[in-house]
CSV table of C-alpha atoms in Angstrom, one decimal:
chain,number,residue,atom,x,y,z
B,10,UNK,CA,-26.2,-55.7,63.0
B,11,UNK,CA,-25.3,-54.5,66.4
B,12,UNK,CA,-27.7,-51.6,67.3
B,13,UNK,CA,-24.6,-49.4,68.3
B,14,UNK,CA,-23.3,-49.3,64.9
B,15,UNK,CA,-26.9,-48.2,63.9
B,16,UNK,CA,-26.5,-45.5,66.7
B,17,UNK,CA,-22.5,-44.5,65.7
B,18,UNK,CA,-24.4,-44.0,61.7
B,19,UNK,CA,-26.7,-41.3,63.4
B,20,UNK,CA,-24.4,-39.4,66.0
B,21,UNK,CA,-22.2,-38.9,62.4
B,22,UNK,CA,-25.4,-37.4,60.3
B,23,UNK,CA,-27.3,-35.8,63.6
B,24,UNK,CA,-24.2,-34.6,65.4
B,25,UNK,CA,-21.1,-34.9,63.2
B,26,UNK,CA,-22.3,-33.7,59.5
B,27,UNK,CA,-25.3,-32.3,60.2
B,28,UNK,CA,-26.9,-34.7,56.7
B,29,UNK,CA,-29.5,-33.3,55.2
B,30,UNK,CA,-31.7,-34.2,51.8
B,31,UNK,CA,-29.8,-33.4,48.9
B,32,UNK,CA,-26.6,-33.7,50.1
B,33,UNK,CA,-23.8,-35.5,48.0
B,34,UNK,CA,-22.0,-37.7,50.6
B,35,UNK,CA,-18.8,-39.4,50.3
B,36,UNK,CA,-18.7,-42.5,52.5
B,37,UNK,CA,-14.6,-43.8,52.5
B,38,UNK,CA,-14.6,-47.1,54.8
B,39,UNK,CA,-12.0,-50.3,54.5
B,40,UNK,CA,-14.4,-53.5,53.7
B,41,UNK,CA,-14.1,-54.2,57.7
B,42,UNK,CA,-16.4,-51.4,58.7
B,43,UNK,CA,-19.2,-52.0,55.9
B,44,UNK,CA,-21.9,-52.3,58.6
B,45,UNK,CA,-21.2,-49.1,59.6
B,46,UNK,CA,-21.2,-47.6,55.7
B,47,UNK,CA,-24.5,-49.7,55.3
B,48,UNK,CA,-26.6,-48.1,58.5
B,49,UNK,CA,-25.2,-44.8,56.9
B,50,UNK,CA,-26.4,-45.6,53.8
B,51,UNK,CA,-29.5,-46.1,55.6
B,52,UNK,CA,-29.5,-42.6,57.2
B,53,UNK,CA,-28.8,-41.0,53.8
B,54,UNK,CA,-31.7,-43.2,52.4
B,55,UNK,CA,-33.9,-41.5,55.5
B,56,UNK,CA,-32.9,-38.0,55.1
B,57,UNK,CA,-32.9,-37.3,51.1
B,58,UNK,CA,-29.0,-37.5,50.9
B,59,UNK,CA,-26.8,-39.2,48.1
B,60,UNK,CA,-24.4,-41.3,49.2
B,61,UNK,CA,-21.5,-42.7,46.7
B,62,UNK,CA,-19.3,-45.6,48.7
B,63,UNK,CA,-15.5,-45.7,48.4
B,64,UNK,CA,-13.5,-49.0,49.4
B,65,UNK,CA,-10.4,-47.9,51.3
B,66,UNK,CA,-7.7,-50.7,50.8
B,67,UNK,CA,-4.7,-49.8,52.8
B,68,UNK,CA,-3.2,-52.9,51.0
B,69,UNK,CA,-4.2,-51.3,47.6
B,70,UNK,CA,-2.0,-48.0,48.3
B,71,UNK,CA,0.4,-49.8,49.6
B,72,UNK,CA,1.1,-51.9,46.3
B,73,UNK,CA,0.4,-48.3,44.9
B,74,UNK,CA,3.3,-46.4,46.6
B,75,UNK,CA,5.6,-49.2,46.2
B,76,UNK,CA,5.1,-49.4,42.4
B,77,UNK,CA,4.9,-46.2,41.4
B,78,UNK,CA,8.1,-44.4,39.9
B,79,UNK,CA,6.6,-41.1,40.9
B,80,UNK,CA,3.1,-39.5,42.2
B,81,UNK,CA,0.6,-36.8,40.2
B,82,UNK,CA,-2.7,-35.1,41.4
B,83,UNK,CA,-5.1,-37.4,41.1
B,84,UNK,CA,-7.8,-34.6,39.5
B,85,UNK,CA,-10.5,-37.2,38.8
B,86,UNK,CA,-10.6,-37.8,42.8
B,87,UNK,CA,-10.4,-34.0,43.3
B,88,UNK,CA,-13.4,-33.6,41.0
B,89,UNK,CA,-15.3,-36.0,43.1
B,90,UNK,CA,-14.3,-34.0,46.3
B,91,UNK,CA,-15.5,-30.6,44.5
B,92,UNK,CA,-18.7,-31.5,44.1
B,93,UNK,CA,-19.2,-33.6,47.8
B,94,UNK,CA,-20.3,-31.6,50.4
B,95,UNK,CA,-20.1,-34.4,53.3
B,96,UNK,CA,-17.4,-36.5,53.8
B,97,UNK,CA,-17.5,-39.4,56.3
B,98,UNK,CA,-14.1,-41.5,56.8
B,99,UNK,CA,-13.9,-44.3,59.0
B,100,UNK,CA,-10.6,-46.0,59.7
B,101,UNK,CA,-10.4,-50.3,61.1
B,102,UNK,CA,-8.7,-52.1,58.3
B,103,UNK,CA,-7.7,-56.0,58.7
B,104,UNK,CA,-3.9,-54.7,59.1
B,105,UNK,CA,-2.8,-51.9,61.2
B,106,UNK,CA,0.8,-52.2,60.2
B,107,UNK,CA,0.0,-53.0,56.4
B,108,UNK,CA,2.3,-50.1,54.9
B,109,UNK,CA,5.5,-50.4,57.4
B,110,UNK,CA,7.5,-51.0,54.3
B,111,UNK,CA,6.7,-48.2,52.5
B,112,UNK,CA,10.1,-45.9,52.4
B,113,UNK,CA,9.3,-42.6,53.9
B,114,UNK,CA,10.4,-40.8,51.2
B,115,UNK,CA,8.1,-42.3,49.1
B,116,UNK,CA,5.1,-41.4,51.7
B,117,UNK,CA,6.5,-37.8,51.8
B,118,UNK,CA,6.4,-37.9,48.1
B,119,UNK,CA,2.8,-39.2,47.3
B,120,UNK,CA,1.8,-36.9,50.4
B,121,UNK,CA,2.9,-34.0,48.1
B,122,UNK,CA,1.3,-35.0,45.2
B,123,UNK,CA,-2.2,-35.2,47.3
B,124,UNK,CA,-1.8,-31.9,49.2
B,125,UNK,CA,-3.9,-29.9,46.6
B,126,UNK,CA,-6.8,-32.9,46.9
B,127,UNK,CA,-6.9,-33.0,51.1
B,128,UNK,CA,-7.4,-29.7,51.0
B,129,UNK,CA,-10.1,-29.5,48.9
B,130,UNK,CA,-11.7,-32.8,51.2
B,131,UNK,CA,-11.0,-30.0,54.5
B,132,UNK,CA,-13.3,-27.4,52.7
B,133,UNK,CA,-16.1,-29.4,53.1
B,134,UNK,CA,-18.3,-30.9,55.9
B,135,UNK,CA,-15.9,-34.0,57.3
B,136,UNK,CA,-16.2,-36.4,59.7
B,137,UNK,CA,-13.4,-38.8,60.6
B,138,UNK,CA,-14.3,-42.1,63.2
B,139,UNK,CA,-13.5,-45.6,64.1
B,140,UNK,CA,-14.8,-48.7,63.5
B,141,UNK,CA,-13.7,-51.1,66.1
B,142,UNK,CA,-12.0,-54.1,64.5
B,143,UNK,CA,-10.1,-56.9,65.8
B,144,UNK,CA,-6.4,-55.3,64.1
B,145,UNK,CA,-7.2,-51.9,66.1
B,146,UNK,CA,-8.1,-53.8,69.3
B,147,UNK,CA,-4.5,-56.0,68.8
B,148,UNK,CA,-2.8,-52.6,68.8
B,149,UNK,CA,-4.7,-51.5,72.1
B,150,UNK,CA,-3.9,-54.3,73.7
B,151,UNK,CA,-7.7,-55.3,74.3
B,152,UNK,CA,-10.2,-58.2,73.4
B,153,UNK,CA,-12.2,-57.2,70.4
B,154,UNK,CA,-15.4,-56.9,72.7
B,155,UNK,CA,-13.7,-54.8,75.2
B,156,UNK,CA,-12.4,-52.4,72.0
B,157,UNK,CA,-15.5,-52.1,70.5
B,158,UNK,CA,-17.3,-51.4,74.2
B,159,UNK,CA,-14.5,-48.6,74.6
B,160,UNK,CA,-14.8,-46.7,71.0
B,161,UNK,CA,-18.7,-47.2,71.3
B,162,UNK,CA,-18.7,-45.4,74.8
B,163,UNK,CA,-16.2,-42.7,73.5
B,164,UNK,CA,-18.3,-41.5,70.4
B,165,UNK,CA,-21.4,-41.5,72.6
B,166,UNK,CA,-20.3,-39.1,74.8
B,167,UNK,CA,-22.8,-36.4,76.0
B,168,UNK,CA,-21.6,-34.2,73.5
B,169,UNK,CA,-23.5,-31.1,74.9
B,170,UNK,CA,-22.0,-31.2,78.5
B,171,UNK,CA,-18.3,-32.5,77.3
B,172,UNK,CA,-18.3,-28.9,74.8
B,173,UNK,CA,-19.4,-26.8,78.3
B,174,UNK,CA,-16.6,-28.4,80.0
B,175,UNK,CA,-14.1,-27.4,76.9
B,176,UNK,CA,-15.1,-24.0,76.7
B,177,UNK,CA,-13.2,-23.1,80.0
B,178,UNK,CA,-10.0,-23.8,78.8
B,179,UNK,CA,-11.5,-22.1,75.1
B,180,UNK,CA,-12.3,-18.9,76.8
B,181,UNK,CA,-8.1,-19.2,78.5
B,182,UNK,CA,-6.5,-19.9,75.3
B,183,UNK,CA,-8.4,-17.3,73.0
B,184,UNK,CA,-7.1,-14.6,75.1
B,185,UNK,CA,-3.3,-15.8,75.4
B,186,UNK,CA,-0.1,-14.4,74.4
B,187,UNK,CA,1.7,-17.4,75.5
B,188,UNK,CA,1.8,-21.1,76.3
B,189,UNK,CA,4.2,-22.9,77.9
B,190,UNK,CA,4.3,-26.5,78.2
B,191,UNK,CA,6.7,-27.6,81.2
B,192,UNK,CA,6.8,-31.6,81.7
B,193,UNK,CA,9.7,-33.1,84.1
B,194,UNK,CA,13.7,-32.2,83.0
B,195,UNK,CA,13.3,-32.8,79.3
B,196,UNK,CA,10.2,-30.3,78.1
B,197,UNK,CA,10.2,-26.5,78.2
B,198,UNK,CA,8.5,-25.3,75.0
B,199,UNK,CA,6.8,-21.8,74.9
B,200,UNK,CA,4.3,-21.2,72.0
B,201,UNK,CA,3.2,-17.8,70.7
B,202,UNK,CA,-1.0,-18.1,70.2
B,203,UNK,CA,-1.0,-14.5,70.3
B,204,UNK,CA,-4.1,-13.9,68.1
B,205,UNK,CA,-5.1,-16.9,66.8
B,206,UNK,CA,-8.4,-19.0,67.4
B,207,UNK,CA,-9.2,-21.7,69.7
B,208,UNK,CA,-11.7,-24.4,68.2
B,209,UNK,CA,-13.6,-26.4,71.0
B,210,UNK,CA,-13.5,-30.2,69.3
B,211,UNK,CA,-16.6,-31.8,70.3
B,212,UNK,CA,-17.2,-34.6,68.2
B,213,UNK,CA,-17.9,-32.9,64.7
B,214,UNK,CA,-14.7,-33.3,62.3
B,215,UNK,CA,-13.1,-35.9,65.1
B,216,UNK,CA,-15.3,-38.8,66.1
B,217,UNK,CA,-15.2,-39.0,69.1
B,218,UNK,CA,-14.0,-35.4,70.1
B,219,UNK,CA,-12.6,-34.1,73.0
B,220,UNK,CA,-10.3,-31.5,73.0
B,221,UNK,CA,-9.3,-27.8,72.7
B,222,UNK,CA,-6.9,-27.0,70.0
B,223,UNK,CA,-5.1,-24.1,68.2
B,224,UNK,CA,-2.2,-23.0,66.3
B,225,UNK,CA,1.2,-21.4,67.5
B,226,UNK,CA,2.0,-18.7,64.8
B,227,UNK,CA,4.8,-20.0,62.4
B,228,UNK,CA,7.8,-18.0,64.5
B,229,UNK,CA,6.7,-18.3,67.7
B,230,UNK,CA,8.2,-21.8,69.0
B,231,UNK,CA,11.1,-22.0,71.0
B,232,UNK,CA,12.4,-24.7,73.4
B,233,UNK,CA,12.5,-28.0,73.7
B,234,UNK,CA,10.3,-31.4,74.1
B,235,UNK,CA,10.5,-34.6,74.7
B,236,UNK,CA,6.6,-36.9,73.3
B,237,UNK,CA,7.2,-39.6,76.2
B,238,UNK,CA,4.1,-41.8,74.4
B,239,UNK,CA,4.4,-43.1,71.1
B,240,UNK,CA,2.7,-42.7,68.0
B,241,UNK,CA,2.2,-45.0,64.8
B,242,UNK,CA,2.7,-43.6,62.0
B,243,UNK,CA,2.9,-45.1,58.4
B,244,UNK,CA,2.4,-48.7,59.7
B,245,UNK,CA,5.2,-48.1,62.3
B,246,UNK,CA,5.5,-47.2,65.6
B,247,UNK,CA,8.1,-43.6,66.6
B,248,UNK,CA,9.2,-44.1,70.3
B,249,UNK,CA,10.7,-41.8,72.5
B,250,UNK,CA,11.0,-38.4,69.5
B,251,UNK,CA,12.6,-35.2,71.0
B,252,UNK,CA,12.4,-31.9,68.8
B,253,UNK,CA,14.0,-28.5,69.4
B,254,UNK,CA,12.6,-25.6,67.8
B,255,UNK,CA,14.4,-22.1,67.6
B,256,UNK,CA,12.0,-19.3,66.2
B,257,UNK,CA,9.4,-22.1,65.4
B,258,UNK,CA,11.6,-24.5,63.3
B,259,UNK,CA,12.9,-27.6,64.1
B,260,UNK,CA,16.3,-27.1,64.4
B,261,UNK,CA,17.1,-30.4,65.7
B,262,UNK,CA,15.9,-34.3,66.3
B,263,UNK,CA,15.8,-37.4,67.4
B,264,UNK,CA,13.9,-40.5,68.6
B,265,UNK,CA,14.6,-44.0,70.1
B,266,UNK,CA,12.8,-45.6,67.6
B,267,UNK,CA,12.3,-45.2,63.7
B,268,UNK,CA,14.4,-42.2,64.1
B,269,UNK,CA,14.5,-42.7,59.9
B,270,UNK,CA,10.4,-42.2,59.6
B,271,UNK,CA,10.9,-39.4,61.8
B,272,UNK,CA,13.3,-37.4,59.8
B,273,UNK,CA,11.5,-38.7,56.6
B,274,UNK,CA,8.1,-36.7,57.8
B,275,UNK,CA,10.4,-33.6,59.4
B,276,UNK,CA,12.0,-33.3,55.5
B,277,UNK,CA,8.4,-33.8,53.3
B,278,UNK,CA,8.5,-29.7,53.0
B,279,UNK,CA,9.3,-26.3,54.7
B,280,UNK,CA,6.1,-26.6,56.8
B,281,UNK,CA,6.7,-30.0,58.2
B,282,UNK,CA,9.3,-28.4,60.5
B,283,UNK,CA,7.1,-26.2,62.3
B,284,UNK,CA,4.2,-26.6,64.5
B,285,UNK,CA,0.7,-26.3,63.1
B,286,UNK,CA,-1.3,-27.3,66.0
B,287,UNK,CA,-1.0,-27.2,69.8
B,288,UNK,CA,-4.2,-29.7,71.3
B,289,UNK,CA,-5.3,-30.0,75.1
B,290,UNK,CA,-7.0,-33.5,76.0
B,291,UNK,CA,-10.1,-33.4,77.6
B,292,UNK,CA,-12.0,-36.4,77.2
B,293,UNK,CA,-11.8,-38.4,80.5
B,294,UNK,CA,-13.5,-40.9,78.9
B,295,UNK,CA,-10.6,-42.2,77.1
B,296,UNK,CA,-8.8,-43.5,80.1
B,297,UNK,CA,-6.2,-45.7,77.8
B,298,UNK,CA,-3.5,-45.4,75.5
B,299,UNK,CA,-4.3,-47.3,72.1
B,300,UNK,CA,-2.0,-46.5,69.3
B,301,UNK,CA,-4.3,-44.6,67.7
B,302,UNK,CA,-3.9,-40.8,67.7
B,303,UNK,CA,-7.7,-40.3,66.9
B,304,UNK,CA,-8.7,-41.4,70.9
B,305,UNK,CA,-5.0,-40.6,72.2
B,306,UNK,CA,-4.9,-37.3,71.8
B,307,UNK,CA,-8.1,-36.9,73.2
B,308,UNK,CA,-7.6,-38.5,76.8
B,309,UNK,CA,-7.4,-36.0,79.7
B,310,UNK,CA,-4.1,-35.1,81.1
B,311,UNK,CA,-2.2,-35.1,77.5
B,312,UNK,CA,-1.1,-32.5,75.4
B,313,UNK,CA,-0.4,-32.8,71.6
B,314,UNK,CA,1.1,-31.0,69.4
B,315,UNK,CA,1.2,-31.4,65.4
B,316,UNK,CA,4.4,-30.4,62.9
B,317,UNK,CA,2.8,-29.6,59.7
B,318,UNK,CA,-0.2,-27.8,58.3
B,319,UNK,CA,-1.8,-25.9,60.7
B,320,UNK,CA,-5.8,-25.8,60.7
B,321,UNK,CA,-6.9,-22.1,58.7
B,322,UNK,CA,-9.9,-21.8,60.8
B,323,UNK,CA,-7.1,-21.8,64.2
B,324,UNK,CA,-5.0,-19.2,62.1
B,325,UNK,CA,-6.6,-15.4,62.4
B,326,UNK,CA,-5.5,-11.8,61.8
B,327,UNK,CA,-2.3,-10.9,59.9
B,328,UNK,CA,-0.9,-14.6,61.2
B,329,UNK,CA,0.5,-16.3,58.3
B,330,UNK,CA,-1.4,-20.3,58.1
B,331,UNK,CA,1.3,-23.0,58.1
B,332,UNK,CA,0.8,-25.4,54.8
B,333,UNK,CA,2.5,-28.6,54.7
B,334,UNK,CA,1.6,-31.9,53.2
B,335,UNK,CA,1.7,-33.7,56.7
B,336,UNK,CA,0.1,-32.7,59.9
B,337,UNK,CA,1.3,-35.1,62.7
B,338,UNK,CA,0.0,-35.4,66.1
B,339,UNK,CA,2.5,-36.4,68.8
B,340,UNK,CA,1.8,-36.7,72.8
B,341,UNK,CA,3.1,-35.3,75.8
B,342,UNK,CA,1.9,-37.4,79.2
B,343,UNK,CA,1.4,-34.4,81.3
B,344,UNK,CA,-0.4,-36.4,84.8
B,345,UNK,CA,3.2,-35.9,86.9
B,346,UNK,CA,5.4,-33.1,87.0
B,347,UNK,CA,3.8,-31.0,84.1
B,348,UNK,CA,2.5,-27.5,84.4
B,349,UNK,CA,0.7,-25.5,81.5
B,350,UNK,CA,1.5,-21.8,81.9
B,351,UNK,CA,-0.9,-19.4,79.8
B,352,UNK,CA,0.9,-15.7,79.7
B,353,UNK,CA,2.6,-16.7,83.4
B,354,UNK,CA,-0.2,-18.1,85.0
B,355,UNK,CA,-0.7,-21.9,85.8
B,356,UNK,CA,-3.9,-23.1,84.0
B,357,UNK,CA,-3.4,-27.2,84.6
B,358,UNK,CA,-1.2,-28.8,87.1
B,359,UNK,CA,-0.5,-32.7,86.6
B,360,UNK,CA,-3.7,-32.9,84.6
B,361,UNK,CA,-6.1,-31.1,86.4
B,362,UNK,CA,-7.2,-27.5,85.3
B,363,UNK,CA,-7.3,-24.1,87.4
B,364,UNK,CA,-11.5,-24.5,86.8
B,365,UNK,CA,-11.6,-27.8,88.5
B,366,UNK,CA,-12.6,-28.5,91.9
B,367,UNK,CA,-9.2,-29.8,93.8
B,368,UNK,CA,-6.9,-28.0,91.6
């Protein structure tokens, strides 16, 4: 076994999770990343904690979804999550793409029906990662040794010194009224913050971390903006999408790509038209878009923002948390003609912040 998979098992129960003896751990990994399941069960073995193993088969939902006539709550699977109290997730299956023909509405619809059950997983301790495989590395357009050297380097990150960095732009945005997001002619979006939380992201539930994130409140968006990077979503890849939001909904849509997938997620429930997160990259250690929005949204000089359920712990005060059955991340390139404004004042400029050195 390579000695950085040993080393990715312990930044998850040392950093991540936090695993101590007598904790029920869930351990959800396709059949690709079972080295990484064994060194944790290894680490579990070391520290006193109970691991049970689940076999993610994207194939096996797939022939699911397509098959089924409709979707219930799967309460035997809820039961398990009750009485977890670590989950660790790792995607890297054999087929990125392996549910592209599954018909949106029948992702919105199972989506629904597992609401209730994600939520209960969010409760607890989580931890979601990667395991480099060869079908991820495809999609990033890398050798699979190059892919593995870059998500090795990006979950060993000096976690310590990357949250220190964070916390400037942590101590900017718990204090704001008002963001706005201005990237060349086809974004200008201002979102109210005014009294929610910012969460520093520094490689606990994300693996690897790297970014500051919070919610608008459910009213509060207004404008227009254009995600200039992709995303893949549902085995398919959304090019080019452009929202507009009046009073935080979005009012109208479009994309150059899978336009139908788009519209599919934007119609799963009331919440999936508004925003539920607003995320800053920060982790100049992801240098490279991949296709997968678990490093993407991470890499310095990005902005993402989410339509869907918004993150309670972001949501504070009388501010009303946005629920949805999907939460989808979608990026804004903001290295040339962008600005962040917080309450008037120009925090980042082209990707680098007001608290760097050659801002």
């Amino acid at each position: 076994m390579d000695a950085r998979v040993r080393e990715h098992a312990e930044i998850i129960a040392d950093h991540a999770t936090d695993i101590q003896s007598g904790d029920d751990v869930v351990i959800q990994m396709p059949k690709e990343a079972e080295d990484l399941a064994v060194a944790l069960h290894e680490v579990c073995g070391d520290r006193g904690a109970n691991p049970v193993y689940l076999n993610y088969s994207k194939r096996a939902q797939r022939a699911f979804k397509r098959s089924a006539d409709d979707f219930s709550e799967p309460s035997h699977r809820r039961a398990l999550y009750e009485e977890a109290d670590v989950f660790v997730i790792a995607r890297g299956g054999a087929n990125a793409t392996e549910d592209a023909d599954v018909d949106p509405e029948t992702n919105a619809a199972y989506n629904r029906a597992m609401e209730e059950v994600k939520r209960t997983r969010l409760s607890k301790t989580w931890c979601l990662t990667q395991y480099p495989t060869a079908s991820h590395a495809q999609l990033a357009g890398m050798s699979t040794e190059a892919y593995e050297n870059f998500v090795w380097d990006a979950v060993s990150l000096d976690w310590d010194e990357q949250r220190e960095f964070q916390s400037n732009m942590v101590e900017i945005l718990d204090a704001a009224d008002e963001v706005r997001i201005k990237s060349g002619d086809e974004t200008d979006l201002t979102l109210d913050v005014s009294g929610n939380s910012t969460l520093n992201d520094q490689g606990e539930a994300n693996l690897p971390g790297g970014e500051v994130f919070t919610a608008p409140t459910r009213d509060g968006v207004d404008g227009e903006v254009h995600f200039d990077l992709p995303l893949y979503r549902y085995g398919r890849e959304i090019e080019g999408v452009r929202l507009r939001f009046e009073d935080g909904e979005v009012v109208s849509h479009s994309a150059e790509r899978n336009e139908d997938l788009l519209t599919g997620i934007l119609d799963t429930d009331e919440g999936s038209r508004r925003l539920g997160e607003l995320g800053i990259g920060m982790n100049r250690q992801i240098d490279r878009f991949t296709y997968n929005m678990l490093f993407d949204e991470k890499m310095g000089d990005t902005v993402h923002m989410a339509v869907g359920s918004a993150y309670p712990e972001t949501v504070s005060g009388d501010n009303e948390v946005n629920e949805s059955a999907e939460h989808v991340d979608m990026i804004v390139d903001m290295s040339e003609d962008s600005v962040i404004e917080v309450d008037g004042e120009v925090v980042q400029r082209n990707g680098t912040f007001a608290f760097e050195d050659g801002f």
